[in-house]
Structures are given as C-alpha cells and as structure tokens.
mmCIF file of C-alpha atoms in Angstrom:
data_model
loop_
_atom_site.group_PDB
_atom_site.id
_atom_site.type_symbol
_atom_site.label_atom_id
_atom_site.label_comp_id
_atom_site.label_asym_id
_atom_site.label_seq_id
_atom_site.Cartn_x
_atom_site.Cartn_y
_atom_site.Cartn_z
ATOM 1 C CA MET A 17 -5.050 -9.645 21.438
ATOM 2 C CA LEU A 18 -4.684 -11.704 18.232
ATOM 3 C CA THR A 19 -1.179 -11.547 16.783
ATOM 4 C CA ILE A 20 0.801 -12.769 14.150
ATOM 5 C CA HIS A 21 3.966 -14.136 13.838
ATOM 6 C CA THR A 22 6.378 -13.855 10.838
ATOM 7 C CA ASP A 23 6.299 -16.979 10.110
ATOM 8 C CA THR A 24 3.142 -16.403 7.650
ATOM 9 C CA LYS A 25 4.926 -14.220 5.854
ATOM 10 C CA ILE A 26 3.899 -13.931 2.054
ATOM 11 C CA HIS A 27 5.838 -12.500 -0.985
ATOM 12 C CA LYS A 28 2.758 -11.242 -3.170
ATOM 13 C CA MET A 29 -0.576 -9.942 -2.499
ATOM 14 C CA SER A 30 -3.341 -12.221 -3.874
ATOM 15 C CA LYS A 31 -6.792 -13.463 -3.367
ATOM 16 C CA ASP A 32 -5.709 -16.951 -3.190
ATOM 17 C CA ASN A 33 -3.405 -16.329 -0.740
ATOM 18 C CA PRO A 34 -4.996 -18.613 2.367
ATOM 19 C CA PRO A 35 -6.215 -15.974 5.881
ATOM 20 C CA VAL A 36 -3.658 -16.792 8.591
ATOM 21 C CA ALA A 37 -6.107 -15.325 11.297
ATOM 22 C CA THR A 38 -9.481 -13.886 12.181
ATOM 23 C CA ALA A 39 -11.244 -10.462 13.682
ATOM 24 C CA LYS A 40 -13.963 -9.152 13.895
ATOM 25 C CA SER A 41 -14.747 -5.458 12.708
ATOM 26 C CA GLY A 42 -13.854 -3.191 15.624
ATOM 27 C CA ASP A 43 -10.416 -6.043 16.744
ATOM 28 C CA THR A 44 -7.202 -4.857 17.279
ATOM 29 C CA VAL A 45 -4.725 -7.164 15.701
ATOM 30 C CA CYS A 46 -0.364 -7.391 15.863
ATOM 31 C CA PHE A 47 1.566 -7.851 13.226
ATOM 32 C CA GLU A 48 4.811 -9.363 13.840
ATOM 33 C CA THR A 49 7.504 -8.067 10.958
ATOM 34 C CA LEU A 50 10.896 -9.092 9.376
ATOM 35 C CA ASP A 51 12.350 -5.795 7.642
ATOM 36 C CA CYS A 52 12.588 -5.516 3.871
ATOM 37 C CA PHE A 53 15.065 -8.318 3.373
ATOM 38 C CA GLY A 54 13.394 -11.084 5.539
ATOM 39 C CA CYS A 55 16.091 -9.579 7.847
ATOM 40 C CA GLN A 56 18.866 -11.744 5.804
ATOM 41 C CA LEU A 57 21.848 -9.165 6.623
ATOM 42 C CA LYS A 58 23.847 -9.339 10.085
ATOM 43 C CA SER A 59 26.774 -7.575 8.849
ATOM 44 C CA GLU A 60 27.970 -4.836 6.999
ATOM 45 C CA ASP A 61 30.315 -8.373 5.084
ATOM 46 C CA GLN A 62 27.284 -9.375 4.258
ATOM 47 C CA LEU A 63 25.935 -7.116 0.634
ATOM 48 C CA LEU A 64 23.405 -7.161 -1.924
ATOM 49 C CA GLY A 65 23.930 -9.073 -4.090
ATOM 50 C CA GLY A 66 24.572 -12.041 -1.958
ATOM 51 C CA LEU A 67 20.745 -12.171 -1.283
ATOM 52 C CA ASP A 68 17.806 -15.027 -1.667
ATOM 53 C CA TRP A 69 16.181 -12.568 -3.788
ATOM 54 C CA SER A 70 12.485 -14.818 -3.001
ATOM 55 C CA ASN A 71 13.104 -13.558 0.583
ATOM 56 C CA ILE A 72 12.990 -9.975 -0.643
ATOM 57 C CA ASN A 73 9.892 -7.691 0.658
ATOM 58 C CA PRO A 74 8.155 -9.876 3.002
ATOM 59 C CA ALA A 75 4.342 -9.716 4.090
ATOM 60 C CA THR A 76 3.010 -10.613 7.306
ATOM 61 C CA GLY A 77 -0.857 -11.875 7.160
ATOM 62 C CA PRO A 78 -3.172 -11.905 5.550
ATOM 63 C CA LEU A 79 -6.116 -11.019 8.282
ATOM 64 C CA PHE A 80 -9.028 -12.174 6.921
ATOM 65 C CA VAL A 81 -11.430 -9.654 8.565
ATOM 66 C CA GLU A 82 -15.530 -10.348 8.958
ATOM 67 C CA GLY A 83 -17.890 -8.625 7.490
ATOM 68 C CA ALA A 84 -15.712 -7.424 4.628
ATOM 69 C CA GLU A 85 -17.249 -7.630 1.037
ATOM 70 C CA PRO A 86 -16.003 -6.382 -1.479
ATOM 71 C CA GLY A 87 -16.715 -2.719 -2.622
ATOM 72 C CA ASP A 88 -16.586 -2.094 1.497
ATOM 73 C CA VAL A 89 -13.452 0.236 2.508
ATOM 74 C CA LEU A 90 -11.095 -1.253 5.263
ATOM 75 C CA LYS A 91 -10.044 1.162 7.623
ATOM 76 C CA VAL A 92 -6.489 0.521 9.835
ATOM 77 C CA GLU A 93 -5.618 2.506 12.415
ATOM 78 C CA ILE A 94 -2.602 2.105 13.123
ATOM 79 C CA LEU A 95 -1.947 2.468 17.153
ATOM 80 C CA LYS A 96 1.905 2.196 17.920
ATOM 81 C CA ILE A 97 5.113 0.597 15.990
ATOM 82 C CA GLU A 98 7.445 -1.373 17.895
ATOM 83 C CA LEU A 99 10.810 -1.867 16.418
ATOM 84 C CA ASP A 100 14.144 -3.886 16.339
ATOM 85 C CA LYS A 101 17.144 -2.893 18.152
ATOM 86 C CA GLN A 102 18.850 -1.926 14.436
ATOM 87 C CA GLY A 103 17.662 -1.277 10.716
ATOM 88 C CA VAL A 104 19.679 -1.580 8.212
ATOM 89 C CA MET A 105 20.332 -0.850 4.344
ATOM 90 C CA VAL A 106 22.670 -1.100 1.317
ATOM 91 C CA ASP A 107 23.360 0.138 -1.782
ATOM 92 C CA GLY A 108 25.209 -1.218 -5.385
ATOM 93 C CA PRO A 109 25.572 0.210 -8.671
ATOM 94 C CA GLY A 110 22.324 0.994 -10.556
ATOM 95 C CA SER A 111 20.008 0.782 -6.783
ATOM 96 C CA GLY A 112 17.934 3.383 -6.776
ATOM 97 C CA VAL A 113 18.537 6.875 -8.017
ATOM 98 C CA THR A 114 21.793 7.053 -6.776
ATOM 99 C CA GLY A 115 23.347 4.012 -7.705
ATOM 100 C CA VAL A 116 24.543 5.814 -10.743
ATOM 101 C CA ALA A 117 27.056 6.613 -8.092
ATOM 102 C CA VAL A 118 28.423 4.183 -7.123
ATOM 103 C CA THR A 119 30.903 1.118 -8.296
ATOM 104 C CA SER A 120 30.531 -0.990 -5.586
ATOM 105 C CA GLU A 121 28.514 -2.417 -2.712
ATOM 106 C CA SER A 122 27.743 -1.497 0.517
ATOM 107 C CA THR A 123 25.934 -2.567 3.751
ATOM 108 C CA LYS A 124 25.586 -0.070 6.595
ATOM 109 C CA ILE A 125 24.336 -1.641 10.565
ATOM 110 C CA LEU A 126 22.252 1.151 11.813
ATOM 111 C CA PRO A 127 21.862 0.709 15.512
ATOM 112 C CA VAL A 128 18.682 1.960 17.471
ATOM 113 C CA SER A 129 18.160 2.795 20.864
ATOM 114 C CA ASP A 130 16.652 5.910 23.367
ATOM 115 C CA GLY A 131 14.493 7.154 20.663
ATOM 116 C CA MET A 132 17.493 7.921 17.729
ATOM 117 C CA VAL A 133 18.922 6.374 14.996
ATOM 118 C CA LYS A 134 22.873 6.527 15.001
ATOM 119 C CA PHE A 135 23.698 7.218 11.427
ATOM 120 C CA ASN A 136 27.691 7.435 11.541
ATOM 121 C CA GLU A 137 29.709 8.691 14.497
ATOM 122 C CA LYS A 138 28.590 12.145 13.205
ATOM 123 C CA LEU A 139 25.361 12.158 13.017
ATOM 124 C CA SER A 140 21.906 10.810 14.867
ATOM 125 C CA PHE A 141 17.738 11.518 14.298
ATOM 126 C CA PRO A 142 15.180 10.839 15.669
ATOM 127 C CA ILE A 143 13.481 8.195 14.952
ATOM 128 C CA CYS A 144 9.718 8.388 13.020
ATOM 129 C CA PRO A 145 8.568 5.122 12.306
ATOM 130 C CA MET A 146 6.415 3.792 9.558
ATOM 131 C CA ILE A 147 5.232 1.296 7.514
ATOM 132 C CA GLY A 148 6.651 0.748 3.503
ATOM 133 C CA VAL A 149 4.514 -2.356 2.430
ATOM 134 C CA ILE A 150 0.778 -3.052 3.447
ATOM 135 C CA GLY A 151 -2.075 -3.161 1.264
ATOM 136 C CA THR A 152 -5.091 -5.718 0.821
ATOM 137 C CA ALA A 153 -5.250 -8.398 -2.080
ATOM 138 C CA PRO A 154 -6.264 -6.980 -5.224
ATOM 139 C CA ALA A 155 -9.302 -8.098 -7.337
ATOM 140 C CA ASP A 156 -7.689 -9.991 -10.354
ATOM 141 C CA GLU A 157 -3.802 -11.361 -9.897
ATOM 142 C CA GLY A 158 -1.376 -10.954 -6.965
ATOM 143 C CA VAL A 159 0.605 -8.115 -6.895
ATOM 144 C CA ASP A 160 3.993 -8.348 -5.364
ATOM 145 C CA THR A 161 4.764 -6.996 -1.930
ATOM 146 C CA GLY A 162 7.172 -5.070 -3.972
ATOM 147 C CA THR A 163 5.139 -2.953 -6.097
ATOM 148 C CA PRO A 164 2.110 -1.070 -4.911
ATOM 149 C CA GLY A 165 -1.314 -0.206 -6.750
ATOM 150 C CA PRO A 166 -4.812 0.390 -6.187
ATOM 151 C CA HIS A 167 -4.837 -2.197 -2.987
ATOM 152 C CA GLY A 168 -1.595 -0.982 -1.164
ATOM 153 C CA GLY A 169 1.396 -2.508 -0.943
ATOM 154 C CA ASN A 170 4.826 -1.386 -1.632
ATOM 155 C CA MET A 171 3.885 2.037 -0.582
ATOM 156 C CA ASP A 172 6.537 3.565 0.851
ATOM 157 C CA CYS A 173 4.444 6.890 2.577
ATOM 158 C CA THR A 174 6.153 8.344 5.112
ATOM 159 C CA ARG A 175 3.711 8.837 6.782
ATOM 160 C CA ILE A 176 2.183 6.122 7.604
ATOM 161 C CA GLY A 177 3.002 5.915 10.784
ATOM 162 C CA GLU A 178 1.604 6.305 14.221
ATOM 163 C CA GLY A 179 -1.634 8.094 15.002
ATOM 164 C CA ALA A 180 -2.677 7.352 11.395
ATOM 165 C CA THR A 181 -5.401 5.923 9.693
ATOM 166 C CA LEU A 182 -5.743 3.668 6.189
ATOM 167 C CA TYR A 183 -8.295 3.454 4.276
ATOM 168 C CA LEU A 184 -8.337 0.604 2.058
ATOM 169 C CA PRO A 185 -10.040 -1.268 -0.530
ATOM 170 C CA VAL A 186 -11.592 -4.419 -0.163
ATOM 171 C CA ASN A 187 -11.085 -6.478 -3.266
ATOM 172 C CA VAL A 188 -12.380 -9.375 -2.458
ATOM 173 C CA GLU A 189 -14.810 -11.650 1.042
ATOM 174 C CA GLY A 190 -12.355 -10.504 3.814
ATOM 175 C CA ALA A 191 -10.228 -8.203 2.848
ATOM 176 C CA LEU A 192 -6.547 -10.345 3.696
ATOM 177 C CA LEU A 193 -4.333 -7.440 5.137
ATOM 178 C CA ALA A 194 -0.878 -7.998 4.920
ATOM 179 C CA MET A 195 1.745 -6.129 5.962
ATOM 180 C CA GLY A 196 5.943 -5.807 6.043
ATOM 181 C CA ASP A 197 8.777 -3.755 5.355
ATOM 182 C CA LEU A 198 8.347 -1.574 8.363
ATOM 183 C CA HIS A 199 11.039 1.977 8.903
ATOM 184 C CA ALA A 200 12.641 3.075 11.484
ATOM 185 C CA LEU A 201 13.860 6.564 9.189
ATOM 186 C CA MET A 202 12.810 6.917 5.357
ATOM 187 C CA GLY A 203 12.991 10.135 3.361
ATOM 188 C CA ASP A 204 9.940 11.276 0.779
ATOM 189 C CA GLY A 205 11.409 9.370 -2.059
ATOM 190 C CA GLU A 206 13.782 6.573 -0.452
ATOM 191 C CA VAL A 207 15.795 7.921 -3.003
ATOM 192 C CA GLU A 208 18.519 4.982 -2.346
ATOM 193 C CA VAL A 209 15.889 2.195 -2.553
ATOM 194 C CA CYS A 210 15.556 2.178 1.023
ATOM 195 C CA GLY A 211 14.668 4.297 4.436
ATOM 196 C CA VAL A 212 15.728 1.951 7.450
ATOM 197 C CA GLU A 213 14.929 -1.183 7.295
ATOM 198 C CA ILE A 214 14.423 -2.684 10.667
ATOM 199 C CA ALA A 215 12.445 -5.584 11.552
ATOM 200 C CA GLY A 216 9.210 -5.237 14.614
ATOM 201 C CA ALA A 217 5.701 -5.187 15.346
ATOM 202 C CA VAL A 218 2.573 -2.978 13.971
ATOM 203 C CA THR A 219 -0.873 -3.581 16.161
ATOM 204 C CA VAL A 220 -3.939 -2.055 14.191
ATOM 205 C CA ARG A 221 -7.899 -1.600 14.376
ATOM 206 C CA VAL A 222 -9.583 -3.113 11.639
ATOM 207 C CA THR A 223 -13.022 -2.022 10.693
ATOM 208 C CA VAL A 224 -15.147 -2.195 8.187
ATOM 209 C CA LEU A 225 -16.981 0.157 6.650
ATOM 210 C CA LYS A 226 -20.252 -0.374 4.602
ATOM 211 C CA ASN A 227 -21.127 2.124 1.531
ATOM 212 C CA CYS A 228 -17.974 4.626 1.933
ATOM 213 C CA ALA A 229 -16.906 6.991 -0.881
ATOM 214 C CA LEU A 230 -12.927 7.464 -0.043
ATOM 215 C CA PRO A 231 -10.954 7.295 -2.572
ATOM 216 C CA THR A 232 -8.504 4.448 -1.505
ATOM 217 C CA PRO A 233 -6.109 3.929 -0.063
ATOM 218 C CA PHE A 234 -7.124 7.525 1.367
ATOM 219 C CA LEU A 235 -4.254 8.271 4.598
ATOM 220 C CA VAL A 236 -5.563 10.695 7.297
ATOM 221 C CA ASN A 237 -3.829 11.482 10.148
ATOM 222 C CA LYS A 238 -4.336 14.982 12.861
ATOM 223 C CA GLU A 239 -3.002 17.243 10.843
ATOM 224 C CA VAL A 240 -3.945 16.312 6.698
ATOM 225 C CA ALA A 241 -5.499 13.934 4.875
ATOM 226 C CA MET A 242 -4.268 12.506 1.911
ATOM 227 C CA ALA A 243 -4.474 10.297 -1.198
ATOM 228 C CA ILE A 244 -2.878 8.066 -2.568
ATOM 229 C CA PHE A 245 -1.947 7.150 -6.147
ATOM 230 C CA SER A 246 0.864 4.562 -7.704
ATOM 231 C CA ALA A 247 1.594 4.378 -11.452
ATOM 232 C CA GLU A 248 4.290 3.538 -13.414
ATOM 233 C CA SER A 249 5.408 6.511 -13.973
ATOM 234 C CA LEU A 250 5.811 9.878 -11.928
ATOM 235 C CA ASP A 251 3.744 11.681 -13.822
ATOM 236 C CA ASP A 252 1.475 9.389 -13.839
ATOM 237 C CA ALA A 253 0.964 9.209 -9.619
ATOM 238 C CA ALA A 254 0.982 12.561 -8.963
ATOM 239 C CA VAL A 255 -1.963 13.047 -11.352
ATOM 240 C CA GLY A 256 -3.827 10.760 -10.037
ATOM 241 C CA ALA A 257 -3.028 12.097 -6.302
ATOM 242 C CA THR A 258 -4.688 15.269 -7.555
ATOM 243 C CA MET A 259 -7.307 14.507 -9.055
ATOM 244 C CA SER A 260 -8.245 11.521 -6.703
ATOM 245 C CA MET A 261 -8.336 14.377 -3.860
ATOM 246 C CA HIS A 262 -10.042 16.435 -5.826
ATOM 247 C CA SER A 263 -12.587 13.899 -6.581
ATOM 248 C CA PHE A 264 -13.007 13.560 -2.817
ATOM 249 C CA LEU A 265 -13.761 17.405 -2.068
ATOM 250 C CA MET A 266 -16.825 17.171 -5.407
ATOM 251 C CA LYS A 267 -18.339 14.329 -3.592
ATOM 252 C CA GLU A 268 -18.432 14.613 -0.520
ATOM 253 C CA LEU A 269 -17.575 18.519 0.228
ATOM 254 C CA HIS A 270 -19.637 19.121 -2.551
ATOM 255 C CA MET A 271 -16.987 21.394 -3.846
ATOM 256 C CA ASN A 272 -17.940 22.510 -8.093
ATOM 257 C CA GLU A 273 -14.718 21.443 -10.034
ATOM 258 C CA HIS A 274 -13.836 24.507 -10.300
ATOM 259 C CA GLU A 275 -13.519 25.508 -6.944
ATOM 260 C CA ALA A 276 -11.616 22.245 -5.829
ATOM 261 C CA GLY A 277 -8.619 22.793 -8.143
ATOM 262 C CA MET A 278 -8.535 26.151 -7.345
ATOM 263 C CA LEU A 279 -8.808 24.816 -3.281
ATOM 264 C CA LEU A 280 -5.645 22.327 -4.316
ATOM 265 C CA SER A 281 -4.080 24.929 -5.908
ATOM 266 C CA VAL A 282 -4.193 27.426 -2.390
ATOM 267 C CA VAL A 283 -3.168 24.601 0.048
ATOM 268 C CA GLY A 284 -3.036 21.120 -1.104
ATOM 269 C CA ASN A 285 0.658 19.426 -0.969
ATOM 270 C CA LEU A 286 1.495 17.097 -3.949
ATOM 271 C CA ARG A 287 4.444 15.192 -2.881
ATOM 272 C CA ILE A 288 6.124 12.171 -3.444
ATOM 273 C CA CYS A 289 6.099 9.146 -1.180
ATOM 274 C CA GLN A 290 9.368 7.142 -3.071
ATOM 275 C CA ILE A 291 9.832 6.733 -6.722
ATOM 276 C CA VAL A 292 12.465 3.345 -6.289
ATOM 277 C CA ASP A 293 9.873 0.448 -6.646
ATOM 278 C CA PRO A 294 7.907 -1.122 -10.000
ATOM 279 C CA GLU A 295 5.382 1.613 -9.931
ATOM 280 C CA LYS A 296 5.775 5.128 -8.433
ATOM 281 C CA THR A 297 4.074 6.747 -5.331
ATOM 282 C CA CYS A 298 2.692 10.399 -5.140
ATOM 283 C CA ARG A 299 0.659 11.677 -2.212
ATOM 284 C CA MET A 300 -1.888 14.938 -2.443
ATOM 285 C CA GLU A 301 -1.882 15.916 1.435
ATOM 286 C CA LEU A 302 -4.684 18.573 2.347
ATOM 287 C CA PRO A 303 -5.097 20.538 5.765
ATOM 288 C CA LEU A 304 -7.419 18.552 8.236
ATOM 289 C CA SER A 305 -8.773 21.840 9.050
ATOM 290 C CA ILE A 306 -10.769 22.146 5.449
ATOM 291 C CA MET A 307 -12.512 18.815 6.417
ATOM 292 C CA GLU A 308 -14.024 20.203 9.806
ATOM 293 C CA THR A 309 -14.570 23.750 8.364
ATOM 294 C CA TYR A 310 -16.966 21.594 6.748
ATOM 295 C CA GLY A 311 -18.282 19.463 8.868
ATOM 296 C CA TYR A 312 -17.473 17.028 7.692
ATOM 297 C CA GLN A 313 -15.847 13.643 9.583
ATOM 298 C CA PHE A 314 -14.087 10.842 8.481
ATOM 299 C CA ALA A 315 -15.599 7.384 9.609
#
C-alpha cells in the first residue's frame, strides 16, 4: 500500500502544488498527518502565542489520481483512522466563540488510550476520530488549508470519519487530494476554535467517478447522506447545504421542487459543522433509508 509521509505537507490547496505520489483509481493509500499545529505543542507550558503560524493546518499530499479529469468526482472511502497517543487543545483571548470569556492563553495536553480521551481527572470520553481538512485542488486560485470551500478543505465535519465516503469535485487533472487536521474528538461547531487536535494516519480508497451528478462535497455513512456547504456567513452556509440536498432530491430521486422541500422540512436535519474558520460550514443530513426506498444507490 502506498504511504504518503508528513514531510510532504502543504499549507494551501492549489493546482500549482506538485503531486508527491500517484495512485490509480481504486487504489488504497495511507496519509500520515501532523496535528493542526504542526505538532509544535509538546507540553502545557507552550502557548498559542508562541506558535509558528506559517506551520498551521498542514495537510499531507497532494496525491495525483490517474484518470481524474475536471468535471469528474473523486470518491474517497475512509477505511481507517489511527491516532497518536496524545492530543492537544489551546485557547486564548479572541480564539473561537469562547475567546470572549478568557483573558489569558492556555494549553491542555489530553492523553488518548484504550479508545478514550482523558479530559481531566474527572472526565474521559470515547474517541470519535475525524478528518478536519480534506479536499482537492480548486480550479482557480489556491485556498489556504485552514479555509473550507467547494473543494472541501477545512470543513471540520464530525461525520468525516471511519466508514464514511466523501465525494469531492475534481477541478484539475489528477484531483490533487490532500488531508490533515485529525481530531480524536470534537463537538459540532468547534466553538473553542479546536477539538482534540492529534497526529495520526488515514487509510482511504480513491475512485474516479465519471458522469456523477452529486453536489460536492457530499458525504455518506451507514445512516445518513449529507450535503456540505461553506460560506462567509453561517446563514449562507445553512441555505447552501439545504439547497444542495434539495437539488440532489430533484435530480437523483426525481422529486418535484415542492415534495423535495417538504421532505427536507420533515426528516432533514440541518447541522453546524464549524463556526470558527474564515468560511462557516453546515451540512444537511437525510436518512439513507430515503434513498434506499427510491432504489437509489451511491456509486
């Protein structure tokens, strides 16, 4: 199996990034990843203000996928996420939503073992590994890995974990897939500007889909299908995610505009992914059983 190491890190998803490895459609690839701080924080004595900000949100890659051409969709099956033995969190004045309530900087090191995150002496929680940054190269100007968009990027969607399949747009030849910013655990919203940030490795299967009409980024797991959308405001992200799923229902399940909207209002769940990045991200979730009832199968 092809393994891409962290010495290939990038800080911008761009068509100008030279690919560091090549895979065929259907290949399995392992991406080793640094945490969102570039693994700079090793102890609680190190604080947010001392970080080298040029090394924030590194993504490993990019991977060139043979046969991927503009207009295609890249299917990324997330087969396995392996985590390091400890994660880290930080806060400080102005960081995230809760930054208004603090007057000094703080760093917390969180041990991860036996499937649990130790938050403090009283609280431990089951891990829920997820990928914060994953995307392909945009067609035009490059986008910082800390920012989400139509190409994917820093979506910070808690559903992008083991067993899920993410569909991403192919904007340039080879797609140029990259990923990083793993979390051992994170709540929807990422309100304090970070989850349990952690290094690790992600094993994926990449497949090029031709003539695929899914509104990307689009995510599917065993329970729900999700349209993901990022925008400058949370309102616009919410509307975008809703209308992306509405479009899917009309095009793929052949519902009319009235029935599609009514269905989303009855069983669709609009969720916040994150509200702390330069662009905000929402997802519209719909039970997978709806598609199964209509005989629709995802490629």
